């Protein structure tokens, strides 16, 4: 069987730019609609979003139905959940607050089958959503599912080259809000600020030099282009809650 859709890992490794929507509302049909609206990928957020395992289980299938790539962010430190999400059909998992090579190794271990890692066997649903037979899934999973480590603290920046060197870590994903908060010692949230963007530029340069994928969360549409120019290729832009609120506010205004 051949994959039903192009492979996210192959597209990103070929240097293609992908914009992912950000799904926080635990409503699978909304995740599907992002794909129907034209997003190339949708990320289901289990860290700060309202998603749980049940909504992700249904959500990844809904994303596939909408024709988009399936990405999920786990809560901090939940590496066992990362393995489960791959079994459910995630093509990429984003792990927040990876601050050391040890954090990265624990994440990679959960994400990759031996000899690279220690992922346990049982990917039947994941194979179905990837359009693969179960034996083919084993051959391809380590290359075609992505472990993306979030860089959002000075400690992570200090350990960046070691994190990037961990086998099984496919790339990094920058959280500019936490990064600004931690860079300022808790003084301010400044995701679009000069210091945050300078750090983001450095992270992308070092990730690309290591041959790894660079991703980033963008709060403004203009940031997507700026991030691309820095070398980022996976850009998150567009959250369901703010998009819905904005559209509802406009409808109320138009009707009033
Ligand atoms: C951050 O900006 O800190 C994020 O984690 C984005 O979701
Ligand atoms: Mg964060």
mmCIF file of C-alpha atoms and ligand atoms in Angstrom:
data_model
loop_
_atom_site.group_PDB
_atom_site.id
_atom_site.type_symbol
_atom_site.label_atom_id
_atom_site.label_comp_id
_atom_site.label_asym_id
_atom_site.label_seq_id
_atom_site.Cartn_x
_atom_site.Cartn_y
_atom_site.Cartn_z
ATOM 1 C CA UNK A 1 0.000 0.000 0.000
ATOM 2 C CA UNK A 2 1.285 3.498 -0.704
ATOM 3 C CA UNK A 3 0.812 6.464 1.607
ATOM 4 C CA UNK A 4 -2.492 8.263 1.094
ATOM 5 C CA UNK A 5 -0.774 11.632 1.207
ATOM 6 C CA UNK A 6 2.733 13.106 0.974
ATOM 7 C CA UNK A 7 4.962 12.503 3.987
ATOM 8 C CA UNK A 8 5.525 15.459 6.312
ATOM 9 C CA UNK A 9 9.065 14.336 7.195
ATOM 10 C CA UNK A 10 10.041 14.097 3.512
ATOM 11 C CA UNK A 11 8.588 17.505 2.710
ATOM 12 C CA UNK A 12 10.395 19.211 5.591
ATOM 13 C CA UNK A 13 13.668 17.378 4.937
ATOM 14 C CA UNK A 14 13.393 18.551 1.300
ATOM 15 C CA UNK A 15 13.342 22.121 2.689
ATOM 16 C CA UNK A 16 9.686 22.770 1.872
ATOM 17 C CA UNK A 17 7.968 25.358 4.087
ATOM 18 C CA UNK A 18 4.897 24.052 5.906
ATOM 19 C CA UNK A 19 2.419 26.154 7.901
ATOM 20 C CA UNK A 20 0.520 24.321 10.600
ATOM 21 C CA UNK A 21 -2.714 25.440 12.205
ATOM 22 C CA UNK A 22 -2.861 25.213 16.002
ATOM 23 C CA UNK A 23 -5.771 23.257 17.430
ATOM 24 C CA UNK A 24 -6.587 23.808 21.113
ATOM 25 C CA UNK A 25 -10.309 23.075 21.163
ATOM 26 C CA UNK A 26 -10.945 19.371 21.659
ATOM 27 C CA UNK A 27 -13.322 19.220 18.708
ATOM 28 C CA UNK A 28 -12.083 16.865 15.968
ATOM 29 C CA UNK A 29 -14.244 18.381 13.218
ATOM 30 C CA UNK A 30 -12.544 21.762 13.756
ATOM 31 C CA UNK A 31 -9.182 20.075 13.161
ATOM 32 C CA UNK A 32 -10.582 18.613 9.937
ATOM 33 C CA UNK A 33 -11.842 22.038 8.818
ATOM 34 C CA UNK A 34 -8.339 23.512 9.080
ATOM 35 C CA UNK A 35 -7.240 21.048 6.404
ATOM 36 C CA UNK A 36 -10.277 21.796 4.266
ATOM 37 C CA UNK A 37 -9.417 25.521 4.597
ATOM 38 C CA UNK A 38 -6.000 24.834 3.039
ATOM 39 C CA UNK A 39 -3.596 24.368 5.932
ATOM 40 C CA UNK A 40 -0.883 21.840 5.067
ATOM 41 C CA UNK A 41 -0.733 20.597 8.664
ATOM 42 C CA UNK A 42 -2.641 20.791 11.942
ATOM 43 C CA UNK A 43 -1.104 20.573 15.420
ATOM 44 C CA UNK A 44 -3.240 19.281 18.286
ATOM 45 C CA UNK A 45 -2.021 20.856 21.538
ATOM 46 C CA UNK A 46 -2.103 18.671 24.659
ATOM 47 C CA UNK A 47 0.179 21.020 26.627
ATOM 48 C CA UNK A 48 -1.840 24.231 26.866
ATOM 49 C CA UNK A 49 -4.761 23.306 24.632
ATOM 50 C CA UNK A 50 -7.841 21.428 25.787
ATOM 51 C CA UNK A 51 -6.985 18.198 23.967
ATOM 52 C CA UNK A 52 -6.816 14.880 25.771
ATOM 53 C CA UNK A 53 -6.018 11.410 24.459
ATOM 54 C CA UNK A 54 -9.608 10.825 23.323
ATOM 55 C CA UNK A 55 -9.817 14.055 21.326
ATOM 56 C CA UNK A 56 -6.372 13.419 19.826
ATOM 57 C CA UNK A 57 -7.356 9.861 18.897
ATOM 58 C CA UNK A 58 -10.334 11.220 16.940
ATOM 59 C CA UNK A 59 -8.530 14.430 15.961
ATOM 60 C CA UNK A 60 -5.676 12.791 14.042
ATOM 61 C CA UNK A 61 -8.189 10.833 11.962
ATOM 62 C CA UNK A 62 -10.148 14.044 11.343
ATOM 63 C CA UNK A 63 -6.981 15.828 10.231
ATOM 64 C CA UNK A 64 -6.308 12.996 7.773
ATOM 65 C CA UNK A 65 -9.876 13.324 6.481
ATOM 66 C CA UNK A 66 -9.245 17.039 5.913
ATOM 67 C CA UNK A 67 -6.092 16.191 3.915
ATOM 68 C CA UNK A 68 -3.520 17.751 6.274
ATOM 69 C CA UNK A 69 -0.466 16.445 8.127
ATOM 70 C CA UNK A 70 -0.949 15.274 11.723
ATOM 71 C CA UNK A 71 1.176 16.869 14.464
ATOM 72 C CA UNK A 72 0.597 16.691 18.231
ATOM 73 C CA UNK A 73 2.261 18.534 21.136
ATOM 74 C CA UNK A 74 2.577 16.528 24.362
ATOM 75 C CA UNK A 75 2.521 17.953 27.897
ATOM 76 C CA UNK A 76 5.936 18.573 29.545
ATOM 77 C CA UNK A 77 7.857 15.354 30.214
ATOM 78 C CA UNK A 78 5.157 12.959 28.947
ATOM 79 C CA UNK A 79 7.412 10.854 26.772
ATOM 80 C CA UNK A 80 5.212 7.760 27.179
ATOM 81 C CA UNK A 81 2.380 9.805 25.683
ATOM 82 C CA UNK A 82 4.620 10.585 22.691
ATOM 83 C CA UNK A 83 4.801 6.853 21.862
ATOM 84 C CA UNK A 84 1.036 6.518 22.220
ATOM 85 C CA UNK A 85 0.434 9.441 19.881
ATOM 86 C CA UNK A 86 2.596 7.841 17.198
ATOM 87 C CA UNK A 87 0.556 4.655 17.635
ATOM 88 C CA UNK A 88 -2.585 6.769 17.163
ATOM 89 C CA UNK A 89 -1.225 8.187 13.903
ATOM 90 C CA UNK A 90 0.723 11.358 14.649
ATOM 91 C CA UNK A 91 3.341 12.093 11.974
ATOM 92 C CA UNK A 92 5.266 14.421 14.271
ATOM 93 C CA UNK A 93 5.344 15.025 18.006
ATOM 94 C CA UNK A 94 6.464 18.305 19.553
ATOM 95 C CA UNK A 95 7.850 18.022 23.109
ATOM 96 C CA UNK A 96 7.895 21.214 25.197
ATOM 97 C CA UNK A 97 10.712 22.352 27.516
ATOM 98 C CA UNK A 98 13.522 20.127 26.274
ATOM 99 C CA UNK A 99 16.306 21.754 28.261
ATOM 100 C CA UNK A 100 19.163 19.265 28.110
ATOM 101 C CA UNK A 101 20.629 16.396 26.112
ATOM 102 C CA UNK A 102 19.162 14.048 28.747
ATOM 103 C CA UNK A 103 15.646 15.451 28.112
ATOM 104 C CA UNK A 104 16.228 15.037 24.372
ATOM 105 C CA UNK A 105 17.459 11.450 24.765
ATOM 106 C CA UNK A 106 14.364 10.488 26.809
ATOM 107 C CA UNK A 107 12.114 11.998 24.132
ATOM 108 C CA UNK A 108 13.978 10.365 21.236
ATOM 109 C CA UNK A 109 13.883 7.019 22.987
ATOM 110 C CA UNK A 110 10.083 7.137 23.162
ATOM 111 C CA UNK A 111 9.818 8.222 19.528
ATOM 112 C CA UNK A 112 12.089 5.744 17.733
ATOM 113 C CA UNK A 113 12.176 1.972 17.405
ATOM 114 C CA UNK A 114 15.416 0.102 18.201
ATOM 115 C CA UNK A 115 18.273 0.451 17.560
ATOM 116 C CA UNK A 116 17.741 4.237 17.626
ATOM 117 C CA UNK A 117 15.340 4.232 20.564
ATOM 118 C CA UNK A 118 13.121 2.066 22.715
ATOM 119 C CA UNK A 119 9.648 2.656 21.263
ATOM 120 C CA UNK A 120 7.410 -0.311 22.035
ATOM 121 C CA UNK A 121 5.602 -2.121 19.227
ATOM 122 C CA UNK A 122 1.885 -1.641 18.465
ATOM 123 C CA UNK A 123 1.328 0.899 15.647
ATOM 124 C CA UNK A 124 -1.711 -0.614 13.880
ATOM 125 C CA UNK A 125 -3.750 2.618 13.814
ATOM 126 C CA UNK A 126 -0.708 4.701 12.961
ATOM 127 C CA UNK A 127 0.073 2.414 10.024
ATOM 128 C CA UNK A 128 -3.509 2.725 8.767
ATOM 129 C CA UNK A 129 -3.430 6.532 8.824
ATOM 130 C CA UNK A 130 -0.010 6.517 7.128
ATOM 131 C CA UNK A 131 -1.419 4.247 4.413
ATOM 132 C CA UNK A 132 1.191 1.573 5.191
ATOM 133 C CA UNK A 133 1.128 -2.127 5.929
ATOM 134 C CA UNK A 134 2.282 -2.896 9.464
ATOM 135 C CA UNK A 135 5.611 -4.447 8.294
ATOM 136 C CA UNK A 136 6.259 -1.404 6.064
ATOM 137 C CA UNK A 137 5.486 0.890 9.001
ATOM 138 C CA UNK A 138 8.341 -0.713 10.963
ATOM 139 C CA UNK A 139 10.781 -0.141 8.102
ATOM 140 C CA UNK A 140 9.767 3.491 7.611
ATOM 141 C CA UNK A 141 8.622 4.871 10.962
ATOM 142 C CA UNK A 142 11.985 5.994 12.338
ATOM 143 C CA UNK A 143 12.626 8.100 9.217
ATOM 144 C CA UNK A 144 9.077 9.224 8.537
ATOM 145 C CA UNK A 145 7.865 10.305 11.983
ATOM 146 C CA UNK A 146 9.423 13.402 13.495
ATOM 147 C CA UNK A 147 10.623 14.145 17.020
ATOM 148 C CA UNK A 148 10.702 17.913 17.452
ATOM 149 C CA UNK A 149 12.274 19.254 20.664
ATOM 150 C CA UNK A 150 11.028 22.610 21.939
ATOM 151 C CA UNK A 151 13.719 25.179 22.685
ATOM 152 C CA UNK A 152 12.284 27.780 25.033
ATOM 153 C CA UNK A 153 14.831 28.509 27.760
ATOM 154 C CA UNK A 154 18.415 29.807 28.102
ATOM 155 C CA UNK A 155 19.378 26.314 29.355
ATOM 156 C CA UNK A 156 18.064 24.803 26.118
ATOM 157 C CA UNK A 157 20.009 27.344 24.049
ATOM 158 C CA UNK A 158 23.164 26.568 26.029
ATOM 159 C CA UNK A 159 22.646 22.841 25.366
ATOM 160 C CA UNK A 160 21.377 23.304 21.809
ATOM 161 C CA UNK A 161 24.242 21.652 19.940
ATOM 162 C CA UNK A 162 24.101 18.618 22.274
ATOM 163 C CA UNK A 163 20.317 18.420 21.884
ATOM 164 C CA UNK A 164 20.669 18.605 18.090
ATOM 165 C CA UNK A 165 23.295 15.855 18.171
ATOM 166 C CA UNK A 166 20.991 13.354 19.905
ATOM 167 C CA UNK A 167 20.210 10.541 17.441
ATOM 168 C CA UNK A 168 16.470 10.414 16.857
ATOM 169 C CA UNK A 169 15.896 14.137 17.404
ATOM 170 C CA UNK A 170 14.750 15.305 13.967
ATOM 171 C CA UNK A 171 14.505 18.982 14.716
ATOM 172 C CA UNK A 172 13.671 21.777 17.100
ATOM 173 C CA UNK A 173 10.585 23.901 17.594
ATOM 174 C CA UNK A 174 10.837 27.326 19.193
ATOM 175 C CA UNK A 175 8.277 28.589 21.708
ATOM 176 C CA UNK A 176 8.821 32.359 21.569
ATOM 177 C CA UNK A 177 6.548 33.194 24.503
ATOM 178 C CA UNK A 178 8.323 30.957 26.987
ATOM 179 C CA UNK A 179 11.647 31.887 25.422
ATOM 180 C CA UNK A 180 11.005 35.588 26.048
ATOM 181 C CA UNK A 181 9.762 34.888 29.558
ATOM 182 C CA UNK A 182 12.801 32.803 30.482
ATOM 183 C CA UNK A 183 15.319 35.063 28.698
ATOM 184 C CA UNK A 184 14.001 37.998 30.750
ATOM 185 C CA UNK A 185 14.030 36.059 34.023
ATOM 186 C CA UNK A 186 10.233 36.193 34.164
ATOM 187 C CA UNK A 187 10.098 39.962 33.622
ATOM 188 C CA UNK A 188 8.135 40.043 30.383
ATOM 189 C CA UNK A 189 6.368 38.200 27.630
ATOM 190 C CA UNK A 190 7.879 39.519 24.422
ATOM 191 C CA UNK A 191 7.559 36.844 21.730
ATOM 192 C CA UNK A 192 8.100 39.341 18.889
ATOM 193 C CA UNK A 193 10.839 41.321 20.668
ATOM 194 C CA UNK A 194 14.352 41.934 19.361
ATOM 195 C CA UNK A 195 16.060 39.683 21.895
ATOM 196 C CA UNK A 196 13.613 36.824 21.264
ATOM 197 C CA UNK A 197 13.953 37.095 17.489
ATOM 198 C CA UNK A 198 17.767 37.218 17.732
ATOM 199 C CA UNK A 199 17.696 34.019 19.791
ATOM 200 C CA UNK A 200 15.267 32.456 17.314
ATOM 201 C CA UNK A 201 17.569 33.334 14.407
ATOM 202 C CA UNK A 202 20.521 31.732 16.179
ATOM 203 C CA UNK A 203 18.517 28.568 16.914
ATOM 204 C CA UNK A 204 17.505 28.194 13.260
ATOM 205 C CA UNK A 205 21.085 28.696 12.061
ATOM 206 C CA UNK A 206 22.433 26.076 14.476
ATOM 207 C CA UNK A 207 19.637 23.609 13.662
ATOM 208 C CA UNK A 208 20.255 23.896 9.932
ATOM 209 C CA UNK A 209 24.025 23.576 10.429
ATOM 210 C CA UNK A 210 23.318 20.290 12.240
ATOM 211 C CA UNK A 211 21.143 19.136 9.339
ATOM 212 C CA UNK A 212 17.975 19.248 11.440
ATOM 213 C CA UNK A 213 14.531 20.777 10.905
ATOM 214 C CA UNK A 214 13.699 24.140 12.476
ATOM 215 C CA UNK A 215 10.140 24.977 13.504
ATOM 216 C CA UNK A 216 8.630 27.907 15.378
ATOM 217 C CA UNK A 217 5.340 29.182 16.783
ATOM 218 C CA UNK A 218 4.287 32.491 15.176
ATOM 219 C CA UNK A 219 1.826 34.893 16.778
ATOM 220 C CA UNK A 220 1.571 37.275 13.814
ATOM 221 C CA UNK A 221 1.240 36.427 10.119
ATOM 222 C CA UNK A 222 4.276 38.639 9.325
ATOM 223 C CA UNK A 223 6.394 36.456 11.605
ATOM 224 C CA UNK A 224 5.848 33.479 9.299
ATOM 225 C CA UNK A 225 7.819 35.175 6.498
ATOM 226 C CA UNK A 226 10.486 36.447 8.903
ATOM 227 C CA UNK A 227 10.887 32.925 10.301
ATOM 228 C CA UNK A 228 11.198 31.464 6.820
ATOM 229 C CA UNK A 229 13.973 33.965 6.024
ATOM 230 C CA UNK A 230 15.779 32.837 9.201
ATOM 231 C CA UNK A 231 15.714 29.227 7.977
ATOM 232 C CA UNK A 232 12.600 27.920 9.673
ATOM 233 C CA UNK A 233 10.500 25.508 7.643
ATOM 234 C CA UNK A 234 7.685 24.492 10.032
ATOM 235 C CA UNK A 235 5.708 27.542 11.101
ATOM 236 C CA UNK A 236 2.667 27.386 13.390
ATOM 237 C CA UNK A 237 0.238 30.201 12.729
ATOM 238 C CA UNK A 238 -3.507 30.389 13.383
ATOM 239 C CA UNK A 239 -5.210 29.108 16.520
ATOM 240 C CA UNK A 240 -8.787 27.856 16.518
ATOM 241 C CA UNK A 241 -9.892 29.812 19.581
ATOM 242 C CA UNK A 242 -8.715 33.230 18.398
ATOM 243 C CA UNK A 243 -9.832 32.589 14.806
ATOM 244 C CA UNK A 244 -13.312 31.631 15.971
ATOM 245 C CA UNK A 245 -13.556 34.541 18.422
ATOM 246 C CA UNK A 246 -12.427 36.994 15.735
ATOM 247 C CA UNK A 247 -14.897 35.636 13.188
ATOM 248 C CA UNK A 248 -17.730 35.667 15.742
ATOM 249 C CA UNK A 249 -16.935 39.241 16.761
ATOM 250 C CA UNK A 250 -17.015 40.309 13.108
ATOM 251 C CA UNK A 251 -20.336 38.541 12.565
ATOM 252 C CA UNK A 252 -21.872 40.230 15.611
ATOM 253 C CA UNK A 253 -20.612 43.603 14.368
ATOM 254 C CA UNK A 254 -21.877 42.988 10.835
ATOM 255 C CA UNK A 255 -25.303 41.983 12.129
ATOM 256 C CA UNK A 256 -25.575 44.895 14.561
HETATM 257 C C1 LIG B 1 5.636 29.305 23.424
HETATM 258 O O1 LIG B 1 5.627 30.312 22.703
HETATM 259 O O2 LIG B 1 6.218 29.245 24.512
HETATM 260 C C2 LIG B 1 4.942 28.118 22.977
HETATM 261 O O3 LIG B 1 5.070 27.083 23.598
HETATM 262 C C3 LIG B 1 4.068 28.225 21.776
HETATM 263 O O4 LIG B 1 2.974 27.394 21.883
HETATM 264 MG MG1 LIG B 2 5.968 27.245 25.497
#
